[in-house]
Coordinates of C-alpha atoms in Angstrom, one line a residue:
Chain Y
M856 CA -35.4 -13.8 -34.5
F857 CA -38.0 -12.3 -36.9
Y858 CA -40.6 -15.0 -36.4
R859 CA -41.5 -14.4 -32.7
E860 CA -44.9 -14.6 -31.2
A861 CA -43.8 -13.5 -27.7
G862 CA -46.0 -10.6 -26.5
Q863 CA -48.8 -11.4 -28.9
L864 CA -51.4 -12.2 -26.3
K865 CA -55.0 -13.0 -27.1
S866 CA -57.6 -11.4 -25.1
S867 CA -60.6 -12.7 -27.0
Y868 CA -61.7 -16.1 -28.4
A869 CA -61.9 -14.4 -31.8
G870 CA -58.2 -13.6 -31.7
D871 CA -57.4 -17.1 -30.5
E872 CA -59.4 -18.9 -33.1
A873 CA -58.2 -16.9 -36.1
I874 CA -56.8 -18.9 -39.0
F875 CA -53.5 -17.1 -38.7
P876 CA -53.2 -16.1 -35.0
I877 CA -49.7 -14.8 -35.4
V878 CA -49.1 -11.4 -37.0
Q879 CA -46.2 -12.5 -39.1
D880 CA -48.3 -15.2 -40.7
R881 CA -51.0 -12.7 -41.6
W882 CA -48.4 -10.5 -43.3
A883 CA -46.9 -13.4 -45.1
M884 CA -50.4 -14.4 -46.4
A885 CA -51.2 -10.8 -47.5
V886 CA -47.9 -10.6 -49.4
L887 CA -48.5 -13.9 -51.0
L888 CA -52.0 -12.9 -52.2
L889 CA -50.7 -9.6 -53.4
F890 CA -48.1 -11.4 -55.4
V891 CA -50.5 -13.8 -56.9
F892 CA -53.1 -11.2 -57.9
G893 CA -50.9 -8.2 -58.4
V894 CA -47.6 -9.5 -59.9
L895 CA -48.1 -12.9 -61.4
P896 CA -50.7 -11.9 -64.0
F897 CA -48.3 -9.4 -65.5
I898 CA -45.0 -11.3 -65.7
G899 CA -45.8 -14.8 -66.8
T900 CA -45.5 -16.4 -70.2
E901 CA -48.1 -18.6 -71.9
Y902 CA -46.0 -21.7 -71.0
F903 CA -45.6 -20.6 -67.4
Y904 CA -49.4 -20.3 -66.9
Q905 CA -50.4 -23.3 -69.0
A906 CA -47.8 -25.8 -67.8
I907 CA -47.2 -24.7 -64.2
L908 CA -49.6 -22.3 -62.5
I909 CA -53.0 -23.4 -63.8
P910 CA -52.3 -27.2 -63.2
V911 CA -51.0 -26.5 -59.7
M912 CA -54.2 -24.7 -58.9
V913 CA -56.5 -27.3 -60.4
Y914 CA -54.7 -30.1 -58.6
S915 CA -54.7 -28.1 -55.4
V916 CA -58.5 -28.0 -55.5
A917 CA -58.7 -31.7 -56.2
A918 CA -56.1 -32.4 -53.4
I919 CA -58.1 -30.3 -50.9
G920 CA -61.2 -32.3 -51.9
L921 CA -59.5 -35.7 -51.3
N922 CA -57.8 -34.4 -48.2
L923 CA -61.2 -33.5 -46.7
L924 CA -62.3 -37.1 -47.2
T925 CA -59.1 -39.0 -46.5
G926 CA -57.1 -36.7 -44.3
Y927 CA -59.9 -35.3 -42.2
C928 CA -62.5 -38.0 -42.2
G929 CA -60.2 -41.0 -42.6
Q930 CA -62.1 -42.6 -45.6
L931 CA -59.7 -43.8 -48.2
S932 CA -60.9 -43.2 -51.8
L933 CA -59.5 -44.2 -55.1
G934 CA -62.3 -42.7 -57.1
T935 CA -60.9 -39.2 -57.4
G936 CA -60.3 -39.4 -61.1
A937 CA -63.9 -40.5 -61.7
F938 CA -65.4 -37.6 -59.7
M939 CA -63.2 -35.2 -61.6
A940 CA -64.6 -36.8 -64.8
V941 CA -68.1 -36.3 -63.4
G942 CA -67.3 -32.6 -62.9
A943 CA -65.9 -32.2 -66.3
V944 CA -68.7 -33.9 -68.1
A945 CA -71.3 -32.0 -66.1
C946 CA -69.6 -28.8 -67.0
F947 CA -69.6 -29.7 -70.7
K948 CA -73.2 -30.8 -70.7
L949 CA -74.4 -27.7 -68.8
A950 CA -72.3 -25.3 -70.9
T951 CA -73.5 -26.7 -74.2
A952 CA -77.1 -27.2 -73.1
F953 CA -77.5 -23.8 -71.5
P954 CA -75.2 -21.4 -73.4
E955 CA -76.7 -18.4 -71.6
M956 CA -75.9 -19.7 -68.1
N957 CA -73.2 -17.8 -66.2
L958 CA -70.0 -19.9 -66.1
I959 CA -69.7 -19.5 -62.3
I960 CA -73.1 -21.2 -62.0
V961 CA -72.0 -23.9 -64.4
F962 CA -69.0 -24.7 -62.2
V963 CA -70.9 -24.7 -59.0
L964 CA -73.6 -27.0 -60.6
S965 CA -70.9 -29.3 -61.9
G966 CA -69.5 -29.5 -58.4
L967 CA -73.0 -30.3 -57.1
V968 CA -73.5 -33.1 -59.6
A969 CA -70.2 -34.6 -58.5
A970 CA -71.2 -34.2 -54.9
G971 CA -74.4 -36.2 -55.6
T972 CA -72.4 -38.9 -57.3
G973 CA -69.9 -39.0 -54.4
L974 CA -72.8 -39.3 -52.0
L975 CA -74.0 -42.4 -53.9
F976 CA -70.6 -44.0 -53.9
G977 CA -70.1 -43.1 -50.3
I978 CA -72.9 -45.3 -49.0
P979 CA -70.7 -48.4 -48.7
S980 CA -68.5 -46.5 -46.2
L981 CA -71.1 -47.3 -43.5
R982 CA -70.2 -51.0 -43.6
I983 CA -66.6 -51.1 -44.9
K984 CA -63.5 -49.4 -43.8
G985 CA -59.9 -48.7 -44.8
F986 CA -58.5 -50.6 -47.8
Y987 CA -61.8 -52.4 -48.4
L988 CA -63.5 -49.0 -48.9
A989 CA -60.7 -48.0 -51.3
V990 CA -61.6 -51.1 -53.4
A991 CA -65.2 -50.1 -53.3
T992 CA -64.4 -46.6 -54.6
L993 CA -62.4 -48.2 -57.3
A994 CA -65.7 -49.5 -58.6
A995 CA -66.7 -45.8 -59.0
Q996 CA -63.6 -45.2 -61.0
F997 CA -64.0 -48.0 -63.5
F998 CA -67.8 -47.8 -63.7
L999 CA -67.9 -44.0 -64.4
S1000 CA -65.0 -44.2 -66.9
W1001 CA -66.9 -46.9 -68.8
L1002 CA -70.2 -45.0 -68.6
F1003 CA -68.8 -41.8 -70.1
N1004 CA -67.1 -43.7 -72.8
K1005 CA -70.0 -46.0 -73.6
V1006 CA -72.9 -43.5 -73.6
T1007 CA -72.2 -41.0 -76.3
W1008 CA -74.9 -38.7 -74.9
F1009 CA -72.2 -37.5 -72.5
Q1010 CA -70.1 -36.4 -75.4
N1011 CA -73.0 -34.8 -77.3
Y1012 CA -72.6 -37.7 -79.8
A1013 CA -69.2 -36.4 -81.0
P1014 CA -67.6 -39.2 -83.2
S1015 CA -64.1 -38.5 -81.8
G1016 CA -65.2 -39.2 -78.2
T1017 CA -63.8 -36.0 -76.9
I1018 CA -65.5 -33.1 -75.2
T1019 CA -64.6 -29.6 -76.0
M1020 CA -65.4 -26.5 -74.0
P1021 CA -67.2 -23.8 -75.9
P1022 CA -66.0 -20.2 -75.4
R1023 CA -67.6 -18.4 -72.5
E1024 CA -67.1 -15.2 -70.7
V1025 CA -67.3 -14.1 -67.1
F1026 CA -67.8 -10.3 -66.5
G1027 CA -66.8 -9.6 -70.0
F1028 CA -63.6 -11.6 -70.0
V1029 CA -63.3 -14.6 -72.3
I1030 CA -62.0 -17.3 -70.0
T1031 CA -62.7 -20.6 -71.8
G1032 CA -62.3 -21.8 -75.4
A1033 CA -59.4 -21.5 -77.8
H1034 CA -59.2 -17.7 -77.7
A1035 CA -59.2 -17.2 -73.9
S1036 CA -55.9 -15.6 -72.8
A1037 CA -53.8 -17.5 -70.3
E1038 CA -53.7 -14.6 -67.9
A1039 CA -57.5 -14.4 -67.7
R1040 CA -57.8 -18.1 -67.1
F1041 CA -55.1 -17.9 -64.4
V1042 CA -56.7 -15.0 -62.6
F1043 CA -60.1 -16.8 -62.6
C1044 CA -58.4 -20.0 -61.3
A1045 CA -56.6 -18.0 -58.6
I1046 CA -59.8 -16.4 -57.4
V1047 CA -61.7 -19.7 -57.3
V1048 CA -58.9 -21.5 -55.5
T1049 CA -58.6 -18.7 -52.9
I1050 CA -62.4 -18.9 -52.1
L1051 CA -62.5 -22.7 -52.1
A1052 CA -59.4 -23.0 -49.9
L1053 CA -60.8 -20.5 -47.4
A1054 CA -64.1 -22.3 -47.3
A1055 CA -62.4 -25.6 -46.7
K1056 CA -60.3 -24.2 -43.9
N1057 CA -63.5 -22.8 -42.3
I1058 CA -65.3 -26.1 -42.6
V1059 CA -62.5 -28.1 -41.0
R1060 CA -62.0 -25.7 -38.1
G1061 CA -65.7 -25.7 -37.2
P1062 CA -68.1 -28.3 -35.8
I1063 CA -68.2 -30.2 -39.1
G1064 CA -64.5 -30.6 -39.2
R1065 CA -64.5 -31.8 -35.7
S1066 CA -67.1 -34.4 -36.5
W1067 CA -65.0 -35.7 -39.4
M1068 CA -61.9 -35.9 -37.3
A1069 CA -63.8 -37.6 -34.5
I1070 CA -64.9 -40.3 -36.9
R1071 CA -61.4 -40.6 -38.3
D1072 CA -59.7 -41.0 -34.9
Q1073 CA -62.2 -43.1 -32.9
D1074 CA -65.4 -44.0 -34.8
I1075 CA -66.9 -45.9 -31.9
A1076 CA -66.2 -43.3 -29.3
A1077 CA -67.5 -40.7 -31.7
E1078 CA -70.8 -42.5 -32.0
L1079 CA -71.1 -42.9 -28.3
I1080 CA -70.8 -39.2 -27.7
G1081 CA -73.5 -38.4 -30.2
Y1082 CA -72.1 -38.2 -33.7
R1083 CA -74.0 -40.1 -36.4
P1084 CA -71.3 -42.0 -38.3
F1085 CA -73.4 -42.5 -41.5
Q1086 CA -74.4 -38.9 -41.9
T1087 CA -71.0 -37.6 -41.0
K1088 CA -69.3 -39.9 -43.6
L1089 CA -71.7 -39.1 -46.3
M1090 CA -71.3 -35.4 -45.6
A1091 CA -67.5 -35.8 -46.0
F1092 CA -68.0 -37.8 -49.2
S1093 CA -70.3 -35.2 -50.8
V1094 CA -68.2 -32.1 -49.8
S1095 CA -65.1 -33.9 -50.9
S1096 CA -66.7 -34.8 -54.3
F1097 CA -67.9 -31.3 -54.7
Y1098 CA -64.3 -30.0 -54.5
V1099 CA -63.0 -32.8 -56.7
G1100 CA -65.8 -32.3 -59.3
F1101 CA -65.1 -28.6 -59.3
A1102 CA -61.4 -29.4 -59.9
G1103 CA -62.5 -31.6 -62.8
A1104 CA -64.6 -28.9 -64.3
M1105 CA -61.7 -26.5 -64.0
A1106 CA -59.2 -28.9 -65.5
F1107 CA -61.5 -29.4 -68.4
A1108 CA -62.7 -25.8 -69.0
L1109 CA -59.8 -23.7 -67.9
W1110 CA -56.8 -25.8 -68.4
L1111 CA -57.1 -28.5 -71.1
G1112 CA -60.0 -27.1 -73.0
S1113 CA -60.7 -30.4 -74.7
V1114 CA -60.4 -33.9 -73.2
E1115 CA -61.2 -37.5 -73.8
T1116 CA -62.9 -38.2 -70.5
A1117 CA -61.8 -41.8 -69.9
E1118 CA -58.2 -41.0 -70.8
A1119 CA -57.7 -37.7 -68.9
F1120 CA -59.4 -38.8 -65.7
D1121 CA -58.2 -42.4 -65.3
I1122 CA -57.0 -44.4 -62.3
N1123 CA -53.6 -42.7 -62.6
Q1124 CA -55.2 -39.4 -61.7
S1125 CA -56.7 -40.9 -58.6
F1126 CA -53.3 -42.2 -57.5
Q1127 CA -51.6 -38.9 -58.4
I1128 CA -53.9 -36.9 -56.2
L1129 CA -53.6 -39.5 -53.4
F1130 CA -49.8 -39.1 -53.6
M1131 CA -50.2 -35.3 -53.5
I1132 CA -52.0 -35.4 -50.1
I1133 CA -49.7 -38.1 -48.7
I1134 CA -46.6 -36.1 -49.6
G1135 CA -48.2 -32.8 -48.8
G1136 CA -49.7 -33.9 -45.5
L1137 CA -52.9 -35.7 -44.6
G1138 CA -55.3 -33.5 -42.7
S1139 CA -53.8 -30.2 -43.8
I1140 CA -55.1 -27.6 -46.3
L1141 CA -51.7 -26.1 -46.7
G1142 CA -50.4 -29.7 -47.4
S1143 CA -52.8 -30.0 -50.3
F1144 CA -51.2 -27.0 -52.0
L1145 CA -47.6 -28.2 -51.2
G1146 CA -48.4 -31.7 -52.5
A1147 CA -50.0 -30.5 -55.7
A1148 CA -47.1 -28.2 -56.3
F1149 CA -44.6 -30.9 -55.7
I1150 CA -46.2 -33.5 -58.0
V1151 CA -46.8 -31.0 -60.8
L1152 CA -43.5 -29.1 -60.6
M1153 CA -41.0 -31.9 -59.8
P1154 CA -41.2 -33.7 -63.2
I1155 CA -40.9 -30.3 -65.0
I1156 CA -37.9 -29.3 -63.0
L1157 CA -36.2 -32.6 -63.4
T1158 CA -36.7 -32.6 -67.2
N1159 CA -35.3 -29.1 -67.4
V1160 CA -32.3 -30.1 -65.4
F1161 CA -31.5 -33.2 -67.3
V1162 CA -32.2 -31.9 -70.8
G1163 CA -31.0 -28.3 -70.2
I1164 CA -28.0 -28.8 -68.0
F1165 CA -26.8 -32.3 -68.6
D1166 CA -27.8 -32.2 -72.3
M1167 CA -29.5 -35.6 -72.3
Q1168 CA -31.9 -36.9 -74.9
A1169 CA -35.5 -36.3 -74.0
V1170 CA -36.3 -40.0 -73.8
T1171 CA -33.4 -40.8 -71.5
A1172 CA -34.3 -37.8 -69.3
K1173 CA -37.8 -39.1 -69.0
H1174 CA -36.6 -42.5 -67.7
I1175 CA -34.2 -41.0 -65.3
E1176 CA -36.9 -38.6 -64.2
F1177 CA -39.1 -41.6 -63.2
I1178 CA -36.3 -43.0 -61.1
V1179 CA -35.4 -39.7 -59.3
F1180 CA -39.0 -38.9 -58.8
G1181 CA -39.7 -42.2 -57.1
G1182 CA -36.6 -41.8 -55.0
L1183 CA -37.7 -38.4 -53.9
I1184 CA -41.1 -39.6 -52.8
I1185 CA -39.4 -42.4 -50.7
F1186 CA -36.9 -39.9 -49.3
F1187 CA -39.7 -37.5 -48.3
L1188 CA -41.8 -40.2 -46.7
I1189 CA -38.8 -41.5 -44.7
V1190 CA -37.7 -38.0 -43.5
E1191 CA -41.2 -36.8 -42.7
P1192 CA -44.0 -39.4 -42.9
Q1193 CA -46.5 -36.7 -42.0
G1194 CA -45.8 -34.8 -45.1
M1195 CA -44.5 -31.4 -46.2
A1196 CA -47.0 -29.5 -44.1
R1197 CA -45.5 -31.0 -41.0
L1198 CA -42.0 -30.1 -42.2
W1199 CA -43.2 -26.6 -42.6
Q1200 CA -44.7 -26.6 -39.1
L1201 CA -41.5 -27.9 -37.6
T1202 CA -39.5 -25.2 -39.5
K1203 CA -41.8 -22.6 -38.0
E1204 CA -41.3 -24.0 -34.5
K1205 CA -37.5 -24.0 -34.9
L1206 CA -37.6 -20.4 -36.3
R1207 CA -39.5 -19.3 -33.2
S1208 CA -36.4 -19.8 -31.0
W1209 CA -33.8 -19.2 -33.6
P1210 CA -30.9 -18.2 -33.2
F1211 CA -31.0 -19.1 -29.5
P1212 CA -32.7 -22.5 -29.2
Y1213 CA -32.1 -22.9 -25.5
Chain B
M715 CA -67.7 -39.5 2.6
S716 CA -69.8 -42.6 3.1
A717 CA -70.0 -41.7 6.8
Q718 CA -72.7 -39.2 6.1
E719 CA -75.3 -41.3 4.3
R720 CA -77.0 -39.3 1.6
V721 CA -80.6 -40.0 0.8
F722 CA -81.9 -40.2 -2.7
N723 CA -85.5 -40.8 -3.7
E724 CA -86.0 -40.4 -7.4
T725 CA -84.9 -43.3 -9.6
L726 CA -83.1 -42.2 -12.8
L727 CA -82.4 -45.5 -14.3
S728 CA -83.6 -48.9 -13.4
V729 CA -82.1 -52.0 -14.9
E730 CA -84.6 -54.9 -14.8
N731 CA -83.6 -58.5 -15.3
I732 CA -81.0 -57.8 -18.0
S733 CA -79.4 -60.8 -19.8
L734 CA -76.8 -60.5 -22.4
S735 CA -75.0 -63.3 -24.2
F736 CA -72.5 -63.5 -27.1
G737 CA -73.3 -66.9 -28.7
A738 CA -72.8 -69.4 -25.9
V739 CA -71.0 -67.0 -23.6
K740 CA -73.3 -65.5 -21.0
A741 CA -71.9 -62.0 -20.2
I742 CA -74.7 -60.9 -18.0
S743 CA -77.5 -63.1 -16.6
D744 CA -80.6 -61.7 -15.0
V745 CA -79.2 -58.6 -13.3
S746 CA -81.4 -55.9 -11.8
F747 CA -80.4 -52.7 -10.0
D748 CA -81.3 -49.1 -10.0
I749 CA -79.5 -45.8 -10.1
K750 CA -81.0 -43.0 -8.1
K751 CA -80.9 -39.4 -9.3
G752 CA -77.9 -37.6 -7.9
E753 CA -76.0 -40.5 -6.4
I754 CA -72.6 -42.0 -7.1
R755 CA -73.2 -45.6 -7.9
A756 CA -70.2 -48.0 -8.2
I757 CA -70.2 -51.3 -10.1
I758 CA -67.5 -53.6 -9.0
G759 CA -66.5 -57.2 -9.5
P760 CA -63.5 -59.4 -10.4
N761 CA -62.2 -59.4 -14.0
G762 CA -64.7 -60.7 -16.5
A763 CA -67.7 -60.1 -14.2
G764 CA -69.6 -58.2 -16.9
K765 CA -69.1 -54.7 -15.6
T766 CA -68.1 -53.0 -18.9
S767 CA -70.8 -55.1 -20.8
M768 CA -73.3 -53.6 -18.3
L769 CA -72.2 -50.0 -19.1
N770 CA -72.3 -50.9 -22.8
C771 CA -75.9 -52.0 -22.4
I772 CA -76.8 -48.8 -20.6
N773 CA -75.1 -46.9 -23.4
G774 CA -77.0 -48.6 -26.2
F775 CA -73.8 -50.1 -27.6
Y776 CA -74.9 -53.7 -26.8
H777 CA -78.5 -54.7 -26.9
P778 CA -79.5 -57.2 -24.1
Q779 CA -81.5 -60.2 -25.3
L780 CA -83.8 -60.2 -22.2
G781 CA -84.9 -57.6 -19.7
Q782 CA -85.6 -53.9 -20.0
M783 CA -84.3 -50.5 -18.9
V784 CA -86.5 -47.8 -17.4
Y785 CA -84.9 -44.5 -17.9
K786 CA -86.4 -41.3 -16.4
G787 CA -89.6 -43.1 -15.7
A788 CA -90.2 -44.6 -19.1
V789 CA -89.3 -48.0 -20.6
R790 CA -86.5 -47.3 -23.0
K791 CA -86.8 -48.6 -26.5
Q792 CA -83.8 -50.1 -28.2
M793 CA -81.5 -47.2 -28.8
K794 CA -78.5 -46.5 -30.9
P795 CA -75.5 -45.0 -29.1
H796 CA -76.0 -41.5 -30.5
E797 CA -79.6 -41.6 -29.3
T798 CA -78.7 -42.4 -25.7
A799 CA -76.1 -39.6 -25.9
A800 CA -79.0 -37.3 -27.0
N801 CA -80.9 -38.5 -24.0
G802 CA -78.3 -37.3 -21.5
V803 CA -76.0 -40.3 -21.1
A804 CA -72.2 -39.6 -21.4
R805 CA -69.3 -41.8 -20.7
T806 CA -65.5 -42.4 -20.5
F807 CA -63.7 -45.5 -21.6
Q808 CA -61.6 -48.1 -20.0
N809 CA -58.8 -47.7 -22.6
V810 CA -58.8 -43.9 -23.3
A811 CA -60.8 -43.3 -26.5
L812 CA -59.8 -39.7 -27.2
F813 CA -59.5 -38.3 -30.7
R814 CA -55.7 -38.4 -30.8
G815 CA -55.1 -36.1 -33.7
M816 CA -57.0 -33.3 -32.2
T817 CA -56.1 -30.8 -29.4
T818 CA -57.4 -30.9 -25.9
L819 CA -59.7 -28.0 -26.7
D820 CA -61.1 -29.6 -29.8
N821 CA -61.6 -32.9 -28.0
I822 CA -63.7 -31.2 -25.3
M823 CA -65.5 -29.2 -28.0
T824 CA -66.6 -32.5 -29.6
G825 CA -68.4 -33.2 -26.4
R826 CA -70.6 -30.2 -27.2
N827 CA -71.7 -31.7 -30.5
L828 CA -75.3 -32.3 -29.4
K829 CA -75.7 -28.8 -27.9
I830 CA -74.4 -27.0 -31.0
N831 CA -77.2 -25.5 -33.0
K832 CA -77.2 -27.4 -36.3
W833 CA -78.9 -24.6 -38.3
K834 CA -76.3 -22.0 -37.3
T835 CA -73.5 -24.3 -38.3
W836 CA -74.8 -26.0 -41.4
L837 CA -72.4 -26.6 -44.3
L838 CA -72.6 -23.2 -46.1
A839 CA -72.7 -21.2 -42.9
A840 CA -69.7 -23.2 -41.7
A841 CA -67.9 -22.5 -45.0
I842 CA -68.5 -18.8 -44.6
F843 CA -67.8 -19.0 -40.9
V844 CA -68.1 -15.3 -40.1
G845 CA -71.6 -14.8 -38.7
P846 CA -73.7 -17.5 -37.1
T847 CA -71.1 -20.2 -37.0
R848 CA -68.5 -18.0 -35.4
D849 CA -71.0 -16.8 -32.8
E850 CA -72.1 -20.3 -32.0
E851 CA -68.5 -21.4 -31.7
R852 CA -67.8 -18.6 -29.2
V853 CA -70.7 -19.6 -27.0
H854 CA -69.6 -23.2 -26.8
R855 CA -65.9 -22.2 -26.5
A856 CA -66.8 -20.2 -23.4
F857 CA -68.6 -23.2 -21.9
V858 CA -65.7 -25.5 -22.7
E859 CA -63.3 -23.0 -21.1
E860 CA -65.2 -23.4 -17.9
I861 CA -64.6 -27.1 -18.0
I862 CA -61.0 -26.6 -18.7
K863 CA -60.7 -24.3 -15.7
F864 CA -62.6 -26.8 -13.6
L865 CA -60.3 -29.7 -14.5
E866 CA -57.2 -27.5 -14.3
I867 CA -55.9 -28.3 -17.7
E868 CA -55.5 -24.7 -19.0
A869 CA -51.8 -25.3 -19.9
I870 CA -52.5 -28.2 -22.4
R871 CA -55.4 -26.5 -24.2
K872 CA -53.7 -26.5 -27.5
T873 CA -51.7 -29.7 -27.2
P874 CA -52.7 -32.6 -29.4
V875 CA -53.9 -35.2 -26.9
G876 CA -51.8 -38.0 -28.4
R877 CA -48.8 -36.3 -26.8
L878 CA -50.2 -36.1 -23.3
P879 CA -49.4 -38.4 -20.4
Y880 CA -52.0 -41.0 -19.6
G881 CA -53.3 -39.3 -16.4
L882 CA -54.0 -36.1 -18.3
Q883 CA -55.6 -38.0 -21.1
K884 CA -58.1 -39.5 -18.6
R885 CA -58.8 -36.0 -17.4
V886 CA -59.4 -34.7 -20.9
E887 CA -61.8 -37.6 -21.5
L888 CA -63.7 -36.7 -18.4
G889 CA -63.9 -33.1 -19.7
R890 CA -65.3 -34.4 -23.0
A891 CA -68.0 -36.3 -21.2
L892 CA -68.8 -33.3 -19.0
A893 CA -69.1 -31.0 -22.0
A894 CA -72.3 -32.8 -23.0
E895 CA -73.9 -31.7 -19.6
P896 CA -75.0 -35.3 -19.0
E897 CA -77.6 -36.4 -16.5
L898 CA -76.0 -39.8 -16.2
L899 CA -72.3 -40.0 -16.4
L900 CA -70.7 -43.5 -16.9
L901 CA -67.1 -43.8 -15.9
D902 CA -65.3 -47.0 -16.9
E903 CA -62.3 -47.3 -14.6
P904 CA -61.5 -43.6 -14.4
M905 CA -58.5 -44.3 -12.2
A906 CA -56.9 -47.3 -13.8
G907 CA -53.1 -47.0 -14.2
M908 CA -52.9 -43.8 -12.2
N909 CA -50.5 -43.0 -9.4
L910 CA -51.8 -41.9 -5.9
E911 CA -51.7 -38.2 -6.6
E912 CA -53.5 -38.5 -9.9
K913 CA -56.1 -40.7 -8.2
Q914 CA -56.7 -38.1 -5.5
D915 CA -57.2 -35.5 -8.2
M916 CA -59.6 -37.6 -10.1
C917 CA -61.6 -38.4 -6.9
R918 CA -61.8 -34.7 -6.2
F919 CA -63.1 -34.0 -9.7
I920 CA -65.7 -36.8 -9.5
L921 CA -67.0 -35.6 -6.2
D922 CA -67.0 -32.0 -7.4
V923 CA -68.9 -32.9 -10.5
N924 CA -71.5 -34.8 -8.5
D925 CA -71.7 -32.0 -5.9
E926 CA -71.7 -28.9 -8.1
F927 CA -73.6 -30.1 -11.2
G928 CA -75.7 -32.7 -9.4
T929 CA -74.7 -35.2 -12.1
T930 CA -75.6 -38.8 -11.4
I931 CA -72.5 -41.0 -11.7
A932 CA -72.1 -44.7 -12.3
L933 CA -68.5 -45.9 -12.1
I934 CA -66.6 -49.0 -12.5
E935 CA -63.4 -49.1 -10.4
H936 CA -61.0 -51.7 -9.1
D937 CA -59.4 -49.6 -6.4
M938 CA -61.5 -50.6 -3.4
G939 CA -60.3 -47.8 -1.2
V940 CA -61.6 -45.3 -3.7
V941 CA -64.9 -47.1 -4.3
M942 CA -65.7 -47.4 -0.6
D943 CA -64.8 -43.8 0.0
I944 CA -66.7 -42.0 -2.8
S945 CA -69.7 -44.1 -3.7
D946 CA -73.1 -43.9 -2.1
R947 CA -74.1 -47.5 -3.1
V948 CA -72.3 -50.3 -4.7
V949 CA -73.5 -53.2 -6.8
V950 CA -71.2 -56.3 -7.1
L951 CA -71.2 -58.5 -10.1
D952 CA -69.5 -61.8 -10.5
H953 CA -69.6 -64.1 -13.5
G954 CA -72.4 -62.0 -15.0
S955 CA -74.7 -62.2 -12.0
K956 CA -75.4 -59.8 -9.2
I957 CA -74.1 -61.0 -5.9
A958 CA -74.5 -58.0 -3.7
D959 CA -76.1 -54.5 -3.7
G960 CA -76.0 -51.9 -0.9
T961 CA -74.0 -49.2 0.8
P962 CA -70.2 -49.7 0.9
D963 CA -70.3 -50.9 4.5
E964 CA -73.0 -53.5 3.8
V965 CA -71.1 -54.7 0.7
K966 CA -67.8 -54.9 2.6
K967 CA -69.3 -57.3 5.1
N968 CA -71.1 -59.5 2.6
Q969 CA -69.7 -63.0 2.6
D970 CA -70.4 -63.6 -1.1
V971 CA -68.4 -60.6 -2.0
I972 CA -65.5 -61.6 0.1
D973 CA -65.6 -65.1 -1.4
A974 CA -65.7 -63.7 -4.9
Y975 CA -62.7 -61.5 -4.4
L976 CA -60.6 -63.9 -2.2
G977 CA -61.8 -67.2 -3.5
V978 CA -63.4 -70.0 -1.5
P979 CA -61.7 -73.3 -0.5
H980 CA -63.3 -76.1 -2.4

């Protein structure tokens, strides 16, 4: 009844190609942005930012990155954790080596370092596909983990093996280090996520996105109509790794503050982010957000329910949480194998004709 | 159509003594023929005659062991598929090879990939979108809309092609090939699996493309009625060798062709 597009006719290609062609969607987006930047920074608690909002944002960026590669270009990767580690380590090295450098530049450069690494590990994709490629990217995961652990230069020779982000400011606000306020870190994250998500959406709706999807759907036909498979795949690998590396730098500098690289960005991270895009929806930017939110929030909600309402012991709750969480994932995949983004799309289609579906 | 014989002088592509084998299997042996600029050239033959292999050779997807191709007056080097595409060769496939996850519009837009200005749509410009990339997209969108209008598929513009019926998918595939503004269009069984009405539509589109854009067309087709009606010249392959070449009327009377199709008593 409220979600109607009847009468909203497009008279230009500009109107037709807009990200949100329907007026109601544009309003919803505006309200959401207003809420994130105008309300959330004033109402949250330290726990709320640190345990929920910032992780969701960091993982959203990582999930967008993997989604560009796996969802849009069809190249399966299990090296996400390693590329996050590259971003984190690059961020650490740059921030400590050049204390004067603006933090935004540090983040972008960390992303670029990860992009270069991704490019290198994307080279096998010319010859191998599917699960075999996933195994090849596993090599990246284990090799890089080992490298960052073994070569102490990456930790500035710290005996503990951990890397710690020094305090830095952006435009006068302290956003990293022990004294940065959670609000400031959250706002910075939110701005970065908004920009990166918009950029990703723009890339996938333009010629580059089409080339990726062409390779994903029919690589031989794509080559016969003029796409160059190697360049296209490498582009996907490097852009994807840029996002993932950026997420790694954010996780390290804005969220955790201090990490043991090999521990924080291990193979489990790679799987977690892969689950996020599968549950959220392959080939969807919105899906990356939904998946990240699901995977981050669900354990927290379940723990609160079991401990808070059913008064269980924390250990028991943790075990039951694993069971319920696994069950939920299976349930989601059976109900909607194309992920939560597809579910949302179907809801919108139903809403369009509600309450008179015929 | 074949009643009024059209005359073509300029040779666009000449295939000279091509042989192709996969291990011990000879797919094509010593075949030569030419395709004149502006004509509709049919390649026919029984199953396994080497027709699709022939298209794949022209396409650069297979590389023949012997023989050479002269394209636009120059001997063609061994080319990768994307290079032949850049040289003005576009094609459709026997079993529809559309990008199933994308809409009709996006599929046809992919056909423009070689015409899109790379500098206006490089990564950072594409990420910002507003500005050069958007302008470039508009220009090509307008061109693609012309094709959509020409093929009468306006209604399915925003439908993912995976959901379309087979006949429409074939039409979208033709659209994608046309979007590249090819000089030589290769159609691999454009009418396979279609009903009479869809076949008539497809014939009309093929003839219109040839007529309006002057595109040279090489097509493989099993429906003899269609082949004899729309093509200017026909080459017949059987077991990898050429057995006849000429106008539809000549080919129809050729004893070898009749034998190949109907079989000969031994």
